[in-house]
Structures are given as structure tokens and as C-alpha cells.
CSV table of C-alpha atoms in Angstrom, one decimal:
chain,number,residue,atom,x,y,z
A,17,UNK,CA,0.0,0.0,0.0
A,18,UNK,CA,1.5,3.3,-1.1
A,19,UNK,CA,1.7,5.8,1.9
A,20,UNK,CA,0.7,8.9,1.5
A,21,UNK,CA,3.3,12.0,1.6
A,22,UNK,CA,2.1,15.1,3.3
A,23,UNK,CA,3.7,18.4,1.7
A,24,UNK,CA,4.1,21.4,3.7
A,25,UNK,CA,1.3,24.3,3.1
A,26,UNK,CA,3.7,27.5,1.6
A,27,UNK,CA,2.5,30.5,3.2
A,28,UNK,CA,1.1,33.3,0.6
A,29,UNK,CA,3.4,36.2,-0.3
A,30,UNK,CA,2.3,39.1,2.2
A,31,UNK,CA,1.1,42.0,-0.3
A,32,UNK,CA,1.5,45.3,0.6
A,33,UNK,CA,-1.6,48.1,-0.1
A,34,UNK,CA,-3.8,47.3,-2.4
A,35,UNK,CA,-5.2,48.0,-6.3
A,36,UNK,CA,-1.9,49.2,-8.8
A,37,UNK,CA,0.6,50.5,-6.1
A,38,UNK,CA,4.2,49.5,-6.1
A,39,UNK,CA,5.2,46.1,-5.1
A,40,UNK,CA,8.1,46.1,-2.7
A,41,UNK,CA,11.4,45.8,-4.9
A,42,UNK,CA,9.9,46.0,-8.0
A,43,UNK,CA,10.2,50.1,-9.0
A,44,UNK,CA,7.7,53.2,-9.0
A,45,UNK,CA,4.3,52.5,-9.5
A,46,UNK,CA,2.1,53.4,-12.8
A,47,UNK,CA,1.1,56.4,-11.2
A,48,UNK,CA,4.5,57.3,-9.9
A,49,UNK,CA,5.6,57.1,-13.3
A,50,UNK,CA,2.5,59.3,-14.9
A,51,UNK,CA,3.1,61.9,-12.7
A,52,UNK,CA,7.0,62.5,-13.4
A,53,UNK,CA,5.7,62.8,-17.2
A,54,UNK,CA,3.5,65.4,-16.6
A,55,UNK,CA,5.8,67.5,-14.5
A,56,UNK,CA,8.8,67.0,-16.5
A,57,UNK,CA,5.9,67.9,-19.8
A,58,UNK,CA,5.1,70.8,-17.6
A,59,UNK,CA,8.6,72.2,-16.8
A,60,UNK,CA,9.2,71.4,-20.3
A,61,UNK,CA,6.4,73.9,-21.5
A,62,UNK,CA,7.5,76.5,-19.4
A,63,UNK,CA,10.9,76.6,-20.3
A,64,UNK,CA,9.8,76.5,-24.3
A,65,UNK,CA,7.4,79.2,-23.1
A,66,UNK,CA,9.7,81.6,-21.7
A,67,UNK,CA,12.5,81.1,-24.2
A,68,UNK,CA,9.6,81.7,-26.7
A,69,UNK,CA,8.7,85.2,-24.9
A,70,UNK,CA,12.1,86.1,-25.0
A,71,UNK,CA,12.8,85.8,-28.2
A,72,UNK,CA,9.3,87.0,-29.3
A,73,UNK,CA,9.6,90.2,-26.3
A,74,UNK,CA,13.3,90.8,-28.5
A,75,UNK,CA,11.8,90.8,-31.7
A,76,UNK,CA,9.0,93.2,-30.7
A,77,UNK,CA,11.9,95.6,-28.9
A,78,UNK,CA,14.1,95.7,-32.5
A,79,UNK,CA,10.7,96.1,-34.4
A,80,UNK,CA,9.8,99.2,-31.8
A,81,UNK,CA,13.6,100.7,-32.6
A,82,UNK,CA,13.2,100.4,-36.1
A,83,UNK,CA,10.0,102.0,-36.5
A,84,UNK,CA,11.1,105.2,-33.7
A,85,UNK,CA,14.4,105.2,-36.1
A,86,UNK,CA,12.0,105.9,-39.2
A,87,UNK,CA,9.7,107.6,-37.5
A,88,UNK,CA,12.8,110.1,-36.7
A,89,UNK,CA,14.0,110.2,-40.6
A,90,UNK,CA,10.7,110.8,-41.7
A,91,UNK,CA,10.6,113.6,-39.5
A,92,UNK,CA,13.8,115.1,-40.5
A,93,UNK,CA,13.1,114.3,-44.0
A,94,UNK,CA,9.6,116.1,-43.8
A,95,UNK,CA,11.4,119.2,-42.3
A,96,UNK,CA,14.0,119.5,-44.6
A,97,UNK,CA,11.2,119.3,-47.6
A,98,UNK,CA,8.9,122.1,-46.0
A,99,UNK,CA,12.4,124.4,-45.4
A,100,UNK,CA,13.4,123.5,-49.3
A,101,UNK,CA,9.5,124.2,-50.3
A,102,UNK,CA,9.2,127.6,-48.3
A,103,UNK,CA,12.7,128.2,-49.3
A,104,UNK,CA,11.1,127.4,-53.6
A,105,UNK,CA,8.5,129.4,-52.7
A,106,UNK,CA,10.1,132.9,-51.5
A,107,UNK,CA,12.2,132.4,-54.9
A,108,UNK,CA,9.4,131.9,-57.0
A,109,UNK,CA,7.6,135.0,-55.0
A,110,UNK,CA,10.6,137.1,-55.6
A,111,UNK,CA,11.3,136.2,-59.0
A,112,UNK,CA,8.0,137.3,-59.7
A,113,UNK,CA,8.2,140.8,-57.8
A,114,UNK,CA,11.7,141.2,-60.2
A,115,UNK,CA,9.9,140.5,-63.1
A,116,UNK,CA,6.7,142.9,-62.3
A,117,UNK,CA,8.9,145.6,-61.7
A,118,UNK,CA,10.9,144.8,-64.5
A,119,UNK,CA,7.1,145.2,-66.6
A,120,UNK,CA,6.1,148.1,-64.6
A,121,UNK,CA,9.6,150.2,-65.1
A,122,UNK,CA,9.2,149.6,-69.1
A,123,UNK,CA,5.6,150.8,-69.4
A,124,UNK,CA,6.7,153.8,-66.9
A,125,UNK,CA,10.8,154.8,-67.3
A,126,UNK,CA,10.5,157.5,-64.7
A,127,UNK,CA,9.6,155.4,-62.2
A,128,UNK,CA,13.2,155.1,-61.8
A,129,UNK,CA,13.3,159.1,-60.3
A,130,UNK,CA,11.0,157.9,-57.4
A,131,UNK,CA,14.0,155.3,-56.5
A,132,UNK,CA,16.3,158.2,-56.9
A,133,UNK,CA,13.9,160.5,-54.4
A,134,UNK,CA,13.6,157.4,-51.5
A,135,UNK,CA,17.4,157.5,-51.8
A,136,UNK,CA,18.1,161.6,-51.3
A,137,UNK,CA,15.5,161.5,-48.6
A,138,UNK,CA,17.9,159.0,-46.4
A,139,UNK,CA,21.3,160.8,-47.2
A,140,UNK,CA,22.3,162.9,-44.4
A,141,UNK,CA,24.9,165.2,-46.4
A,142,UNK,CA,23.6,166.6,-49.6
A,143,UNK,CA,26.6,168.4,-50.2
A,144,UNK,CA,27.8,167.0,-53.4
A,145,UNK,CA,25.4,164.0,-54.3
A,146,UNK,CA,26.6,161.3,-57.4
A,147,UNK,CA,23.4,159.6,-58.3
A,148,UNK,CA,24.2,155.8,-61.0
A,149,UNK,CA,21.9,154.5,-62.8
A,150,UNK,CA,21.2,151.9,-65.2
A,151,UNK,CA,22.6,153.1,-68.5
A,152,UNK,CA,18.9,152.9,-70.4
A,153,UNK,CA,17.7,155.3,-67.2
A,154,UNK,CA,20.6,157.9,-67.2
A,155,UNK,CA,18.6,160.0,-69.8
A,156,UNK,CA,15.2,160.1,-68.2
A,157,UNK,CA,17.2,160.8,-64.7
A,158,UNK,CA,19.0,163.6,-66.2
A,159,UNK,CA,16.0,165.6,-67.2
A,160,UNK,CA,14.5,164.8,-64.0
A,161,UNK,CA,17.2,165.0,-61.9
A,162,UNK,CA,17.3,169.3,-61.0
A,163,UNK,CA,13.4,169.5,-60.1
A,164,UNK,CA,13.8,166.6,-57.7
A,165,UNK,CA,16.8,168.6,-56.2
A,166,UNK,CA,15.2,171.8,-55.9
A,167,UNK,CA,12.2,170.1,-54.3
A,168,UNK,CA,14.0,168.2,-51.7
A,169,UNK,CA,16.6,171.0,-51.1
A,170,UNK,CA,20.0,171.2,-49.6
A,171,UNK,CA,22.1,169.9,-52.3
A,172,UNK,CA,24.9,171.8,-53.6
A,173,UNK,CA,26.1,169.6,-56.6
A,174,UNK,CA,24.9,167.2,-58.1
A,175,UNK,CA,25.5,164.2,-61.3
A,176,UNK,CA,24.1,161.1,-63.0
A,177,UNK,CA,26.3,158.7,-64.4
A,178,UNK,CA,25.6,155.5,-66.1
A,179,UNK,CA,26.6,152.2,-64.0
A,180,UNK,CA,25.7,149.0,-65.5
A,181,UNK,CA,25.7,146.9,-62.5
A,182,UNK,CA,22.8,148.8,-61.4
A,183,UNK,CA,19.6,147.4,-62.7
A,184,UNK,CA,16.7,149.4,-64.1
A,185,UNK,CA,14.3,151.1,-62.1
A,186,UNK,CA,17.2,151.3,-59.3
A,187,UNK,CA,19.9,153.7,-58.0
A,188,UNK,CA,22.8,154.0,-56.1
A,189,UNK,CA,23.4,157.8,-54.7
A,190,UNK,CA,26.9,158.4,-52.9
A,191,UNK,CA,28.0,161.0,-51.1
A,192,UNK,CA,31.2,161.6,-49.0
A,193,UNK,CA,29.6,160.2,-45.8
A,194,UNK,CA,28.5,156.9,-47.9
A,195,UNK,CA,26.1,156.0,-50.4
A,196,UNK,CA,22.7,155.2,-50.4
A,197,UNK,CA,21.8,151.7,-52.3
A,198,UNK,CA,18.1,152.1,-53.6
A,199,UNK,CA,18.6,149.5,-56.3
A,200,UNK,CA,16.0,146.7,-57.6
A,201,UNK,CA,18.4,143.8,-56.2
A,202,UNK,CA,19.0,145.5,-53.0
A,203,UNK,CA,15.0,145.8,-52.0
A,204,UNK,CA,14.8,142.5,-53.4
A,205,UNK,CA,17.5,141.2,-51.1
A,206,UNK,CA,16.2,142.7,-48.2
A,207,UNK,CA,12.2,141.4,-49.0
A,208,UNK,CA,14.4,137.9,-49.1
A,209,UNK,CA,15.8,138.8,-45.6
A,210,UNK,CA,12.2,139.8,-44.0
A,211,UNK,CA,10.6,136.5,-45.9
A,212,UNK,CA,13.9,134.5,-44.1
A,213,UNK,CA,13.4,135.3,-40.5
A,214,UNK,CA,9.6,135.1,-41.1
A,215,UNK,CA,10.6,131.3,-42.0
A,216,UNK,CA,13.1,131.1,-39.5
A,217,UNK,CA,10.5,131.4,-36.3
């Protein structure tokens, strides 16, 4: 008759905790391992985030300089066109005046003797008085000339002379103190002065 063997009962392995946590010597648990994802995902993000802003913040500064840097040019450039306009302008303006008195002087040649009369009135010393003129005037000064003196009074001598560097409708009167320069180009000059400080305020 066979005899029976009797085999020892082995005890169960003791568990620890219970559903999916770790088992004792055999690493982190699922959940463990879900959460370092999502913070290292998370730290990732906000790194890539911030390097993002940066470079995005950078971009935005260089765009802000380039835009104050034209905004600056355009400025300068739109003051340096208005000075070269109003600049055109008082040529043009004068330019014309030359050419209406130019008109004005032909259809009226002794309009020349009331430049020679602003001129006498200024001089201080009539003493001996040389009045030039443009050569085309001389003739209609000449005849002029002794009522003008008599009127204004005061001078003891007197002459016209022909200068060609004054232009018609103009005169230069000298004395011995100076002269007097009541010439087209000077008023011209000196409307171009007033108009200049005018633009210069």
C-alpha cells in the first residue's frame, strides 16, 4: 500500500496596499511614473514658453527701434522738404516781384526818379550828391534830376552817371559820408531777408 506523503502548506506572499501601487522591490508604480511625465511635460512647457517670450519680447523691442528710427528720418526728412519748399517758394515769390517791376519800369521809365527820391531823402549830407543808374535810365534821370533837387533842397552839386551793374528802375546815390543803395536787387534782397526770418521762427 503506497503511503501517502504530506507536503508542507507554503505561506502566501504578504502583499502590501492594495489596487496598482508599487510592489516592494519592483520600481515606482504606474502612477508614480505618470506623474514624473506630466511635471517634466510641464517644466518642459514653461521653459519653451519663456525662451519663446524672449525671443518674441526681443523681436517686438528691435521692431519698436526700427519703426522710432524711421519715424525720426521721416521727421527730419519732412522738415527738410517744408524748409526746401518755403525756401522754392520765396524764390518763386521774388522772382516774380523782379519781373513785375521789370514790366512796370518799361511801361513807366521815370519810375526810376521815385528810387532816386527814396534814396536823397535817407542821405544825411547833400553836399555833393553822385546819383548811378542803369545806362537805359541815365537819360530820363538827367532831365529829372534838377526839379527833384530843388524840391528836396539842400544839395549843392549834383551828377548822373551811367553804371551798369545797377539794374533798371534802381539807384545808387553816394556821397562823401557813404552812399545810399536804392537798387531793384537790394530791395529784393532785403524782402528775401524779412521773408527769411519770417521762415526762421
Amino acid at each position: 500500500m503506497t503511503g501517502a506523503f504530506a507536503f508542507d502548506q507554503l505561506a502566501p506572499a504578504p502583499r502590501h496596499g492594495s489596487g496598482g501601487g508599487a510592489v516592494a522591490g519592483y520600481g515606482p508604480s504606474p502612477e508614480d511614473v505618470a506623474r514624473a511625465l506630466e511635471a517634466a511635460r510641464a517644466e518642459g512647457f514653461a521653459e519653451g514658453h519663456a525662451a519663446g517670450a524672449a525671443e518674441a519680447h526681443a523681436r517686438v523691442a528691435s521692431a519698436e527701434e526700427a519703426l522710432r528710427a524711421a519715424a525720426a528720418a521721416l521727421a527730419a526728412d519732412r522738415e527738410q522738404l517744408a524748409d526746401r519748399v518755403e525756401r522754392a517758394a520765396v524764390d518763386l515769390a521774388l522772382s516774380v516781384a523782379e519781373q513785375a517791376v521789370g514790366a512796370a519800369i518799361a511801361a513807366d521809365p521815370e519810375l526810376v526818379l521815385e528810387a532816386v527820391r527814396g534814396a536823397l531823402r535817407r542821405l544825411v549830407e547833400r553836399e555833393r550828391v553822385l546819383v548811378l543808374v542803369h545806362p537805359d535810365d541815365l537819360e530820363v534821370v538827367r532831365a529829372g534830376l534838377q526839379p527833384l533837387m530843388d524840391e528836396l533842397g539842400g544839395v549843392g552839386h549834383w551828377e548822373a552817371q551811367a553804371e551798369r551793374r545797377v539794374s533798371r528802375g534802381g539807384a545808387v546815390v553816394r556821397t562823401a559820408e557813404g552812399e545810399v543803395d536804392a537798387s531793384v536787387q537790394a530791395k529784393l534782397e532785403r524782402a528775401r531777408e524779412v521773408l527769411d526770418d519770417e521762415l526762421r521762427r
